[in-house]
PDB file of C-alpha atoms in Angstrom:
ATOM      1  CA  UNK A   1      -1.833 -23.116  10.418  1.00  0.00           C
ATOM      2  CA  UNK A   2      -4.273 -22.342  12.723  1.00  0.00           C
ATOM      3  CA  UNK A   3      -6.410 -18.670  12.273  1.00  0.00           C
ATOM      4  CA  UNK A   4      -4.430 -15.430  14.549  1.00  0.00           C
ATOM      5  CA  UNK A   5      -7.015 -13.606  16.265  1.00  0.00           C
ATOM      6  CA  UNK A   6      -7.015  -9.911  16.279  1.00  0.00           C
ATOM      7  CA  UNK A   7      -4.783  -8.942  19.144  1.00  0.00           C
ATOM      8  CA  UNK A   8      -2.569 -11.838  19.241  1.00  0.00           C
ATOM      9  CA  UNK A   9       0.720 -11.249  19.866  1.00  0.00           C
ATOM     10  CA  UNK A  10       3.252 -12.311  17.155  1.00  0.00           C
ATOM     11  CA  UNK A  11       6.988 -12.628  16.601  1.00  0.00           C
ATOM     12  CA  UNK A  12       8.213 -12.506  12.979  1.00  0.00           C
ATOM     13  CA  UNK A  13      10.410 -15.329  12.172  1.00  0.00           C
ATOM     14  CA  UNK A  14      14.371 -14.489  12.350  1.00  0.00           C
ATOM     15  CA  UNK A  15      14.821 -15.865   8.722  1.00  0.00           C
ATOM     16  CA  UNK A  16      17.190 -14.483   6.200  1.00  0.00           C
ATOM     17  CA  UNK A  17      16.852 -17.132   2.893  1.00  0.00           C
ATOM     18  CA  UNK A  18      18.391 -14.675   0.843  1.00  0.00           C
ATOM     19  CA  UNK A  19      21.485 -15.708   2.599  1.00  0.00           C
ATOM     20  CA  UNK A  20      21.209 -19.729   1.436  1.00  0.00           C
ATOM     21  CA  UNK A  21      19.987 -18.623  -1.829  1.00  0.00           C
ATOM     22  CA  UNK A  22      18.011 -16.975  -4.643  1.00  0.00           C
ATOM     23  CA  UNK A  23      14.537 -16.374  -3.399  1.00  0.00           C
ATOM     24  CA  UNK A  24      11.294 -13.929  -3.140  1.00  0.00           C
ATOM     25  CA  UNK A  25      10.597 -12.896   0.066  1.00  0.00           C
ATOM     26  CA  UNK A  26       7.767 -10.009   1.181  1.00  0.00           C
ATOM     27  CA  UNK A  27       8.748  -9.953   4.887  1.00  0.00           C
ATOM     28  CA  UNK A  28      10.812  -6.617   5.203  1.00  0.00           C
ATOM     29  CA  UNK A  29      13.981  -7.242   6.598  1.00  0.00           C
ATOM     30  CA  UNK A  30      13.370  -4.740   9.842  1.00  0.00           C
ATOM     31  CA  UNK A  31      10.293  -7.004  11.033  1.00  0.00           C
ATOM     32  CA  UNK A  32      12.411 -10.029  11.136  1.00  0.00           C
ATOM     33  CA  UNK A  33      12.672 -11.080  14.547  1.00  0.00           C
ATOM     34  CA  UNK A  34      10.484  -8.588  16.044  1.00  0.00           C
ATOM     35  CA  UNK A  35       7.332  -8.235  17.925  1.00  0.00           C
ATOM     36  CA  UNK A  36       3.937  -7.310  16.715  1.00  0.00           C
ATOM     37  CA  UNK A  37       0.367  -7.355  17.381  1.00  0.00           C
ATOM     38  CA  UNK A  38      -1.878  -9.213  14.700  1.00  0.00           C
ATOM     39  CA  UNK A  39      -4.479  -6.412  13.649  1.00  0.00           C
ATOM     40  CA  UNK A  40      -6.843  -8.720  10.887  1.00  0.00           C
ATOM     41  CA  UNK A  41      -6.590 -11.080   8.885  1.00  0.00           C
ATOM     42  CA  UNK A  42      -6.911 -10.247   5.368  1.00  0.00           C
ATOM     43  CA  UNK A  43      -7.508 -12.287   3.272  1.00  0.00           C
ATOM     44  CA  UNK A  44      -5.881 -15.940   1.382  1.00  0.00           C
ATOM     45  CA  UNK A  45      -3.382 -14.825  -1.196  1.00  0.00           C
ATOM     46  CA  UNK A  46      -0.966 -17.780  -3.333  1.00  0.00           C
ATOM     47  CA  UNK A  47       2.472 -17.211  -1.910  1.00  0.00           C
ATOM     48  CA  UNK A  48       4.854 -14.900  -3.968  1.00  0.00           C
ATOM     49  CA  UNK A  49       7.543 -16.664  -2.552  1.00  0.00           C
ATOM     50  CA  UNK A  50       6.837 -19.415  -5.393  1.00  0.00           C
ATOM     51  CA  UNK A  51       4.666 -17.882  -7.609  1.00  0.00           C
ATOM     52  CA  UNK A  52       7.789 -15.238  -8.494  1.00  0.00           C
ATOM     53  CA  UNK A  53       9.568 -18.732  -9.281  1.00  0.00           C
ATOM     54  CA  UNK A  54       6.281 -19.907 -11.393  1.00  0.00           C
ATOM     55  CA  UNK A  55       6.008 -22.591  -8.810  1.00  0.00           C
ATOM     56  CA  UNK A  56       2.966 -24.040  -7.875  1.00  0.00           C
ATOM     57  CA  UNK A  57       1.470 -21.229  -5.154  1.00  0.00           C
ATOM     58  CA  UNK A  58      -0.487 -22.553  -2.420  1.00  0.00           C
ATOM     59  CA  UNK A  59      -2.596 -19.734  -0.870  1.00  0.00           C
ATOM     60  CA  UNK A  60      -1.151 -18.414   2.412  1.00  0.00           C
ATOM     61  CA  UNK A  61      -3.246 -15.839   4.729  1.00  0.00           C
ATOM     62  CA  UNK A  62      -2.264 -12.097   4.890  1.00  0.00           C
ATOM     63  CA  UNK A  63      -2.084 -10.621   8.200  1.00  0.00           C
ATOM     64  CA  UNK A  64      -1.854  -6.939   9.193  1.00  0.00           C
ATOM     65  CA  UNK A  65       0.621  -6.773  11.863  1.00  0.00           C
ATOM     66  CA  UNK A  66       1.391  -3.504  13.732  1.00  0.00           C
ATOM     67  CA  UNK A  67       4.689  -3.070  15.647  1.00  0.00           C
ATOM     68  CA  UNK A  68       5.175  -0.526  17.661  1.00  0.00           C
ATOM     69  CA  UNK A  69       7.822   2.113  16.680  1.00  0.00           C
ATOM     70  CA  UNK A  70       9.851   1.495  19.958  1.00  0.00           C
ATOM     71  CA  UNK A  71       9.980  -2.497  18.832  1.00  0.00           C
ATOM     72  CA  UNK A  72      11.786  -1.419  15.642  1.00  0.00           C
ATOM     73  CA  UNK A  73      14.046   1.760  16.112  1.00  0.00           C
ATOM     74  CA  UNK A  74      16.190   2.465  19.017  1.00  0.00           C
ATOM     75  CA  UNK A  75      15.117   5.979  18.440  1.00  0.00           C
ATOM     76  CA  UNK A  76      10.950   5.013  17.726  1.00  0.00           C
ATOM     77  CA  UNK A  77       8.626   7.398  19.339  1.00  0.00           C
ATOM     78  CA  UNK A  78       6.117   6.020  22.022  1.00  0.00           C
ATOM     79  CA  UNK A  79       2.909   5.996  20.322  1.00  0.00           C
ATOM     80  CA  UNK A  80       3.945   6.111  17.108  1.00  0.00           C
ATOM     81  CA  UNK A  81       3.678   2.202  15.036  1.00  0.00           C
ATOM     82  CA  UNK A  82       4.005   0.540  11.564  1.00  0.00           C
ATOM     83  CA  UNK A  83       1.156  -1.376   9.795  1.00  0.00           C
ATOM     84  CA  UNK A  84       2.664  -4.569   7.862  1.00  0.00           C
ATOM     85  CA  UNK A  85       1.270  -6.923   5.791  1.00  0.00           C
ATOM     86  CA  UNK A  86       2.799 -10.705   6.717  1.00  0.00           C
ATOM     87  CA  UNK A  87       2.178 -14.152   5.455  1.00  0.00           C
ATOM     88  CA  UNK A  88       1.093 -16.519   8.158  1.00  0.00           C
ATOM     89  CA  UNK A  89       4.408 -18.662   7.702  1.00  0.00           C
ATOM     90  CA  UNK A  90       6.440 -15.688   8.909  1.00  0.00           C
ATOM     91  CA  UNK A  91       4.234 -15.743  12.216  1.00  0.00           C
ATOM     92  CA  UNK A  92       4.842 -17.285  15.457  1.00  0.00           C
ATOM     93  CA  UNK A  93       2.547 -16.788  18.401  1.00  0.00           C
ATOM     94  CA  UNK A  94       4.970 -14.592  20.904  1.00  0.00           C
TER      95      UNK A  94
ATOM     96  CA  UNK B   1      20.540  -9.794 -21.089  1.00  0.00           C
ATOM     97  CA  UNK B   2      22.691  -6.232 -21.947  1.00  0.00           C
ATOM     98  CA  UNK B   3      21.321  -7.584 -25.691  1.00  0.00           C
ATOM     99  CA  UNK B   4      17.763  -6.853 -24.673  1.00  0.00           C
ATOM    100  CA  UNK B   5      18.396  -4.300 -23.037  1.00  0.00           C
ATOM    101  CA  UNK B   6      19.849  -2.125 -26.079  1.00  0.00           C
ATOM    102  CA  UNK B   7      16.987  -3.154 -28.543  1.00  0.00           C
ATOM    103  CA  UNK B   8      14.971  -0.644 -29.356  1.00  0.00           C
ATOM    104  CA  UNK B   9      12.062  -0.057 -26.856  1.00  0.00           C
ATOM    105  CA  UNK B  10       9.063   0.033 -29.977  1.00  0.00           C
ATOM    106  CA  UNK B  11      10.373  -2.806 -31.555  1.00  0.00           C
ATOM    107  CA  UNK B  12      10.295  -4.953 -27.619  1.00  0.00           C
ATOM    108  CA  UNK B  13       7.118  -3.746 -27.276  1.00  0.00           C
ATOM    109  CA  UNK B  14       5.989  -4.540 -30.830  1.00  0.00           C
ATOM    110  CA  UNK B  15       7.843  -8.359 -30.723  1.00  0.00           C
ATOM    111  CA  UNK B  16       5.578  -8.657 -27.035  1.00  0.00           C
ATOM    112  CA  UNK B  17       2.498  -7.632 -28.255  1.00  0.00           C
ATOM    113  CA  UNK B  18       2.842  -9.853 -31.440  1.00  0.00           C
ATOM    114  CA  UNK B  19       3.373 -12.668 -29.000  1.00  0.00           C
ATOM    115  CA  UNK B  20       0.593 -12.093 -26.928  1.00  0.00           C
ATOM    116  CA  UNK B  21      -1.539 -11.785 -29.856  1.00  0.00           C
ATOM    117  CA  UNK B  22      -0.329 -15.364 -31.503  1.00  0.00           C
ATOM    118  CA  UNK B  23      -0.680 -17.232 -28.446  1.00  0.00           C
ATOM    119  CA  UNK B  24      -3.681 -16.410 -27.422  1.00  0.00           C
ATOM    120  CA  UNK B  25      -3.052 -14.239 -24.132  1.00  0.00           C
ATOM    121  CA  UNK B  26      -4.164 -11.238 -25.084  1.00  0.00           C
ATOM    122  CA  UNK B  27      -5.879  -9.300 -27.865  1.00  0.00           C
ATOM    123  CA  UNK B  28      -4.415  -5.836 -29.450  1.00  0.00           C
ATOM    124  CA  UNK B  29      -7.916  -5.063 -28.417  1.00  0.00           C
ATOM    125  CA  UNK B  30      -7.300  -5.842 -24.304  1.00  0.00           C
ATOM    126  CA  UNK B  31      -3.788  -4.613 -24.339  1.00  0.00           C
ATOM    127  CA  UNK B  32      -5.202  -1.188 -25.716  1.00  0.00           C
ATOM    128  CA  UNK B  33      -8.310  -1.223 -23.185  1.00  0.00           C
ATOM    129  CA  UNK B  34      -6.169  -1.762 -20.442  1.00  0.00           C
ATOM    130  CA  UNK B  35      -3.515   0.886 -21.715  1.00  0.00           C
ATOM    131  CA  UNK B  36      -7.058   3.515 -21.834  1.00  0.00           C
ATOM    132  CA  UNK B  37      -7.625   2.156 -18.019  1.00  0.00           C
ATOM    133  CA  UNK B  38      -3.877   2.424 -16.825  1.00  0.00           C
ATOM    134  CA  UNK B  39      -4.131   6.011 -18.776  1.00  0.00           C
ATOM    135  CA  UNK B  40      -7.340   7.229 -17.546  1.00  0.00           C
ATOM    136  CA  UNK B  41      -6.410   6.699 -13.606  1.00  0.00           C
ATOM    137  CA  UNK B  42      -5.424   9.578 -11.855  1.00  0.00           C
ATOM    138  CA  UNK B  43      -5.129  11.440  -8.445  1.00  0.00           C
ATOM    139  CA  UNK B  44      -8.603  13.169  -9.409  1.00  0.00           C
ATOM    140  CA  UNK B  45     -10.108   9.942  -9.502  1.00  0.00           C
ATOM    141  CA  UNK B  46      -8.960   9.498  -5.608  1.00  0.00           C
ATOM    142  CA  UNK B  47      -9.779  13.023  -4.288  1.00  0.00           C
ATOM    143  CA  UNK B  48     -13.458  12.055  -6.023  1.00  0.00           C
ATOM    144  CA  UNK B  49     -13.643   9.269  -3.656  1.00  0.00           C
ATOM    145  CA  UNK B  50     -12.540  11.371  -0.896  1.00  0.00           C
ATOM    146  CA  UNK B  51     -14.567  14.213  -1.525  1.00  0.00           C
ATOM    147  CA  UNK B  52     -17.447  11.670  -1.738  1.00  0.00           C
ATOM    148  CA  UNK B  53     -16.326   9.821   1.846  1.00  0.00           C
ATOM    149  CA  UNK B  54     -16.514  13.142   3.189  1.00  0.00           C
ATOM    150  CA  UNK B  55     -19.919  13.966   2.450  1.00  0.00           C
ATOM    151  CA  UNK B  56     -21.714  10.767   2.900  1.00  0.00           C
ATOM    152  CA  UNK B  57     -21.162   9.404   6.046  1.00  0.00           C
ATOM    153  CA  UNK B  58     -22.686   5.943   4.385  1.00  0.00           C
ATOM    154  CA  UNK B  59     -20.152   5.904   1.411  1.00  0.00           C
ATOM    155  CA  UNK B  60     -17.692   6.251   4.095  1.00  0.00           C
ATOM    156  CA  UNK B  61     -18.261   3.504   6.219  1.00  0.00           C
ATOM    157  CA  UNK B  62     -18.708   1.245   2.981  1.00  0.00           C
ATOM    158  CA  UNK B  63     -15.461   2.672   1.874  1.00  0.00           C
ATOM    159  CA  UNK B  64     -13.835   1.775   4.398  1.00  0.00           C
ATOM    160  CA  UNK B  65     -15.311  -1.740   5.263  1.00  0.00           C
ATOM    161  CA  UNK B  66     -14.524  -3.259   1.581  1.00  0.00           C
ATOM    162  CA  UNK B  67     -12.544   0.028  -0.895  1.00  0.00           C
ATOM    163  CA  UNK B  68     -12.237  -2.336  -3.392  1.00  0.00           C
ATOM    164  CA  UNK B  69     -16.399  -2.931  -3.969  1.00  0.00           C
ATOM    165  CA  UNK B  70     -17.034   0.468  -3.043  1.00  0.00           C
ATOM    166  CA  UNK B  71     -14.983   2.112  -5.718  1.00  0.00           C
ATOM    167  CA  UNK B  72     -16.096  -0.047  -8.485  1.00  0.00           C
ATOM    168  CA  UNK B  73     -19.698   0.565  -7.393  1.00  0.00           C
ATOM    169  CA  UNK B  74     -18.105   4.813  -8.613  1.00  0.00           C
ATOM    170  CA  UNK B  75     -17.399   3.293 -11.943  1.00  0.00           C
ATOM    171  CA  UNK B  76     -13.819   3.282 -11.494  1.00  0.00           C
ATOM    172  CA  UNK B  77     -12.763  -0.480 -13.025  1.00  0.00           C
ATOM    173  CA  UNK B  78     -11.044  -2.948 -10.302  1.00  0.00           C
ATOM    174  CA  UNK B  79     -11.121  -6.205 -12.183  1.00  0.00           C
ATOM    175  CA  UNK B  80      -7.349  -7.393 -12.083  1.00  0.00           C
ATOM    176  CA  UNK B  81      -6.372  -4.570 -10.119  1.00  0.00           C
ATOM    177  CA  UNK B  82      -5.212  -5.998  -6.020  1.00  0.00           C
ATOM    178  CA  UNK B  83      -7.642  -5.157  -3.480  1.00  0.00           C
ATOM    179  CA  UNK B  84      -7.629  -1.893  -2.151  1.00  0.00           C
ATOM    180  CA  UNK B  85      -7.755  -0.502   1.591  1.00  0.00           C
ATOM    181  CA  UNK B  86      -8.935   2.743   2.542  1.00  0.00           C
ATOM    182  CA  UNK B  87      -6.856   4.168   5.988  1.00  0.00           C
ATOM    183  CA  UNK B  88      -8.906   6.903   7.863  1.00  0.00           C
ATOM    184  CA  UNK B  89      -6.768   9.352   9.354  1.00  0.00           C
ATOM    185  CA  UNK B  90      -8.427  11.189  12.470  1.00  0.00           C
ATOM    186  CA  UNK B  91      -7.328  13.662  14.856  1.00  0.00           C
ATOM    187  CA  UNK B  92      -5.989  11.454  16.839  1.00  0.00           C
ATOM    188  CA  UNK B  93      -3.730   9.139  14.032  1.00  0.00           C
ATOM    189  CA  UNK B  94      -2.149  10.337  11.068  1.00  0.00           C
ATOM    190  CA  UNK B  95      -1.632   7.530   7.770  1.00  0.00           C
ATOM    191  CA  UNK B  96       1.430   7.324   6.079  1.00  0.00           C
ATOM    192  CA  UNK B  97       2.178   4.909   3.236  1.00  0.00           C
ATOM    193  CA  UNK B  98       4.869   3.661   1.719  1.00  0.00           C
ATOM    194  CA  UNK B  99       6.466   0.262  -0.025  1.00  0.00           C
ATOM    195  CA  UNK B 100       9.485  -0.627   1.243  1.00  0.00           C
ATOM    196  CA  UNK B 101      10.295  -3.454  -1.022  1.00  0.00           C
ATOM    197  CA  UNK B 102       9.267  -2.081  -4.511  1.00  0.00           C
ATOM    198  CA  UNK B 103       6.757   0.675  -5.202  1.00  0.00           C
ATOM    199  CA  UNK B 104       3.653  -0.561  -4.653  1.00  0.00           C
ATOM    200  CA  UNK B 105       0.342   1.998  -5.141  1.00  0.00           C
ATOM    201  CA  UNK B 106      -2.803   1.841  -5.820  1.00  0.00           C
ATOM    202  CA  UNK B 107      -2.714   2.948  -9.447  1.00  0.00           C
ATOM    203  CA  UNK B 108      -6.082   1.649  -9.910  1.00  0.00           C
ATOM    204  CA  UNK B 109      -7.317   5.288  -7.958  1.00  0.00           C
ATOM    205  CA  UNK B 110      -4.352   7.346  -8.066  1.00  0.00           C
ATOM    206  CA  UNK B 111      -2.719   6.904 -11.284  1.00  0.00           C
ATOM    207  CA  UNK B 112       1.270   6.565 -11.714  1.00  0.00           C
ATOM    208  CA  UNK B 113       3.181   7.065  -8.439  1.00  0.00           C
ATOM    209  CA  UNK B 114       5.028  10.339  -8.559  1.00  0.00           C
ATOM    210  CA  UNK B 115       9.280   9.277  -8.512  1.00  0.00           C
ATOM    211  CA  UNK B 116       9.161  10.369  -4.958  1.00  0.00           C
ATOM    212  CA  UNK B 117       7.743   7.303  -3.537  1.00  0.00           C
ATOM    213  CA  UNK B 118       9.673   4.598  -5.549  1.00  0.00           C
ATOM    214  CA  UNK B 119      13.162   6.634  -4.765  1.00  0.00           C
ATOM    215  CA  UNK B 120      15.187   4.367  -1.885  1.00  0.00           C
ATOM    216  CA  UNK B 121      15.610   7.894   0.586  1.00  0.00           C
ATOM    217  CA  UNK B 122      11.620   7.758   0.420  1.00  0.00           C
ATOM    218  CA  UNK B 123      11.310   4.176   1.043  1.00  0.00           C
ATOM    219  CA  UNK B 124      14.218   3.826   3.738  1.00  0.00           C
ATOM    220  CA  UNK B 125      12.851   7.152   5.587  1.00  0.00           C
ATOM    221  CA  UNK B 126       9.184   6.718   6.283  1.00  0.00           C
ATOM    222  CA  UNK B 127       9.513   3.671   8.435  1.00  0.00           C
ATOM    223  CA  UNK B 128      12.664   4.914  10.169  1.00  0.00           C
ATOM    224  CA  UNK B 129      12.255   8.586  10.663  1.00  0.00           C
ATOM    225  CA  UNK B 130       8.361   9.291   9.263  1.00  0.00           C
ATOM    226  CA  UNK B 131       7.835  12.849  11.162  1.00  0.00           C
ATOM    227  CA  UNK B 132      10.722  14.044   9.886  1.00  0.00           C
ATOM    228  CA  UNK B 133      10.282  12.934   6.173  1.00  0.00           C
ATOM    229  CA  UNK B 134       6.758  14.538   5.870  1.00  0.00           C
ATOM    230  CA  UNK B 135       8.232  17.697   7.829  1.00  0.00           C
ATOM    231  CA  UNK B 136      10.002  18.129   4.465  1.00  0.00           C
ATOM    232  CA  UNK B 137       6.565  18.522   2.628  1.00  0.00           C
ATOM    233  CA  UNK B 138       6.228  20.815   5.290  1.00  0.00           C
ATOM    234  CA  UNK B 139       4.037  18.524   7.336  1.00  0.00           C
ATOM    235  CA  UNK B 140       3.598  18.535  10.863  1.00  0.00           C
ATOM    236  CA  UNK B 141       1.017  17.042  13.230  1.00  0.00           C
ATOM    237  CA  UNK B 142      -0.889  18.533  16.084  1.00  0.00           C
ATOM    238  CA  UNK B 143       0.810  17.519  19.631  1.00  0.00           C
ATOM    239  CA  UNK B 144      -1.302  14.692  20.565  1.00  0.00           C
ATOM    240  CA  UNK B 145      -1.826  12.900  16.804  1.00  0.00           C
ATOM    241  CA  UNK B 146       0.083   9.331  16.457  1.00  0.00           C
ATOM    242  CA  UNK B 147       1.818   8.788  13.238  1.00  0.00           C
ATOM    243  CA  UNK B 148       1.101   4.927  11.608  1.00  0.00           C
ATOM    244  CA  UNK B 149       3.380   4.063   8.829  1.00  0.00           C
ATOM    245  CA  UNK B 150       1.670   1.275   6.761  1.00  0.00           C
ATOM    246  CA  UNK B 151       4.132  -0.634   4.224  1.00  0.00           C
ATOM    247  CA  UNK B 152       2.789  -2.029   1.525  1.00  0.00           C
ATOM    248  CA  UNK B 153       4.693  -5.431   1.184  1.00  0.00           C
ATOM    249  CA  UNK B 154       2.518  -7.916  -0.266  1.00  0.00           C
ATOM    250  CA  UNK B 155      -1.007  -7.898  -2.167  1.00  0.00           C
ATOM    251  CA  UNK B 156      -3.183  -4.993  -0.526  1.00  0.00           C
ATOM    252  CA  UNK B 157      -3.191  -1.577  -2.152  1.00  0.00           C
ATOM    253  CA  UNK B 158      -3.588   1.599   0.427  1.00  0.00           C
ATOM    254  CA  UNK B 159      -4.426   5.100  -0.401  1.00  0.00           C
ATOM    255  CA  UNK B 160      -5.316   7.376   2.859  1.00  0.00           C
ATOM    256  CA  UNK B 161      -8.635   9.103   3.624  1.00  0.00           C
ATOM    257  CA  UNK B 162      -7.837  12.596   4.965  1.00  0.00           C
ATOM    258  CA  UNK B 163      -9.153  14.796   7.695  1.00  0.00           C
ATOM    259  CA  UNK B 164     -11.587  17.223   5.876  1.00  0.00           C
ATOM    260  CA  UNK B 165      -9.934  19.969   6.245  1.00  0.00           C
ATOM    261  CA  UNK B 166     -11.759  23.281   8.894  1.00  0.00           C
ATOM    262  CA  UNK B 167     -13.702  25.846   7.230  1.00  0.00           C
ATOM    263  CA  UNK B 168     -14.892  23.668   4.173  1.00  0.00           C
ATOM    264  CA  UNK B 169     -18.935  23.387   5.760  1.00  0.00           C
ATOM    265  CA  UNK B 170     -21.232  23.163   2.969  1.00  0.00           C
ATOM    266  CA  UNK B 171     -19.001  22.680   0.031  1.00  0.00           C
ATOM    267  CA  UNK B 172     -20.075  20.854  -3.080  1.00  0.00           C
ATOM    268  CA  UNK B 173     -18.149  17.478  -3.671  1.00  0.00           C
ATOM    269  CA  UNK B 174     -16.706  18.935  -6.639  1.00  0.00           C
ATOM    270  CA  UNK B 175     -15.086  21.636  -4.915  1.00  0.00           C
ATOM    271  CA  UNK B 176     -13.611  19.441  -2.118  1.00  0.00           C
ATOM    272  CA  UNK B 177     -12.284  17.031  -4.503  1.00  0.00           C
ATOM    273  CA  UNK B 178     -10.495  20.210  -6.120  1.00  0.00           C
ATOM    274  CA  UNK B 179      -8.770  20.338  -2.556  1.00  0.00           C
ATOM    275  CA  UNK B 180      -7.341  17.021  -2.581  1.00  0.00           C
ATOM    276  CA  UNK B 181      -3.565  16.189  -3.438  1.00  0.00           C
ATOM    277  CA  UNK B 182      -2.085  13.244  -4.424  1.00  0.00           C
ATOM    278  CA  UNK B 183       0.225  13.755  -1.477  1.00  0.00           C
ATOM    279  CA  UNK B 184      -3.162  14.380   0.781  1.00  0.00           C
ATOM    280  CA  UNK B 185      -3.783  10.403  -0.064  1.00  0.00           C
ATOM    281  CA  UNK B 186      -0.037   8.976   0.785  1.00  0.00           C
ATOM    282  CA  UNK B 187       0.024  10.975   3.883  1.00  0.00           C
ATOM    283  CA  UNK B 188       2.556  12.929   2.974  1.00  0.00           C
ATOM    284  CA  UNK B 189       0.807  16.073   3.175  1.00  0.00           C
ATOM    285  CA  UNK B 190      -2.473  16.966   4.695  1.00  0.00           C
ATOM    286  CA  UNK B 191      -5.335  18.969   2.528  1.00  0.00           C
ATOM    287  CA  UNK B 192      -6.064  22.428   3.436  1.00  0.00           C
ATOM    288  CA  UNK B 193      -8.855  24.958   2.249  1.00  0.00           C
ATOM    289  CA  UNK B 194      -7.344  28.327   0.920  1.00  0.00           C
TER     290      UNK B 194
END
């Protein structure tokens, strides 16, 4: 995958394996399908999603990604955000 | 699975460690150095750092540029632990952590997370409703201060840097560090001088 510069604008994937099947996921389910702003990238970490299978884990970069309160919550409060950490798989330029 | 779960805890442990020791993976000597380690951490160990940040405008900026390097460099051992990021609240945001999948913390600097922050009404409420769970800590910001809830989902660690609290000018580290709460470095609570 191509490198998310600060201030790009992502949408989380509207996934839900855990509905096909066992899995491991680290994207919460209240991000899924949601908007966001990538804040840094930081760092290459291997993907829990196999490694809690003891799967061979290729490494995967780590975004911050902050979403606006109002994005999330019908009742958010304007000014107010949430601070995520996502793999890059979960990302999709908005 | 209900089998292992009724053995006696000791005799688990004592089965593991034997394990560990006759494959190879670990020593009796590791498991009890990392045992010390796990011991030895502890919310004093954060408000040190804090106390430190505070006072040296240097240590701060280091702090908060690489937390995992910058701790270790205090003598506080990192190796194995996940990295660790140091949020700076100012007047103008307010930190909050949480993990809303498991109960991620930086033990490495804070020590055990207090049962709070691994209960499910903790986890659920400070992404949904965070000013009001803090007001039950008896939290509340200053009109004009954002709230940021950071959730710790995969493999950073986060403890909070707080606002030094008014009417603390020209205190020793030592007695700003006695300040500091555990609560001060979630974001649950906010220090204050006496």
């Amino acid at each position: 995958m191509t490198e998310l510069a600060p201030g790009t604008r992502v949408r989380v994937r509207d996934d839900w394996p855990e509905a096909r099947g066992p899995c491991h996921i680290r994207t919460p389910h209240y991000v899924r399908g949601r908007q966001g702003v990538v804040v840094r990238r930081l760092g290459a970490f291997p993907n829990p999603e196999d490694l809690a299978f003891a799967r061979p884990a290729p490494r995967r970069a780590l975004y911050h990604v902050r979403f606006d309160e109002t994005a999330l919550w019908p009742d958010g409060r304007a000014g107010d955000d949430l601070l995520v950490e996502l793999f890059e798989h979960w990302l999709v330029p908005a | 699975m209900s089998a292992l779960l009724d053995t006696d805890g000791e005799a688990l442990l004592g089965a593991l460690r034997g394990l560990l020791a006759a494959k190879g993976l670990a020593t009796p000597a590791e498991v009890a150095e990392r045992l010390a380690l796990t011991e030895r951490a502890s919310p004093a160990q954060g408000a040190r750092i804090v106390a430190k940040a505070w006072t040296d405008p240097e240590f701060r900026a280091r702090l908060l540029a690489d937390g995992t390097a910058t701790v270790e460099a205090l003598g506080i051992p990192m190796r194995g632990a996940p990295p660790l990021g140091v949020l700076e609240n100012t007047a103008a945001l307010h930190h909050l952590v949480v993990c809303t999948l498991c109960s991620c913390y930086p033990r490495a600097v804070l020590g055990y997370p207090p049962f709070w922050f691994k209960s499910a009404g903790y986890r659920a409420r400070a992404v949904r409703d965070p000013r009001g769970l803090i007001a039950e800590w008896g939290t509340v910001l200053p009109a004009g201060t954002a709230i940021r809830v950071v959730d710790s989902t995969a493999d950073y660690r986060w403890m909070v840097l707080p606002l030094r609290p008014a009417g603390t000018d020209g205190w020793t580290e030592a007695a700003l560090a006695a300040l500091v709460r555990e609560g001060d470095m979630v974001g649950v609570t906010v220090p204050v001088a006496p």
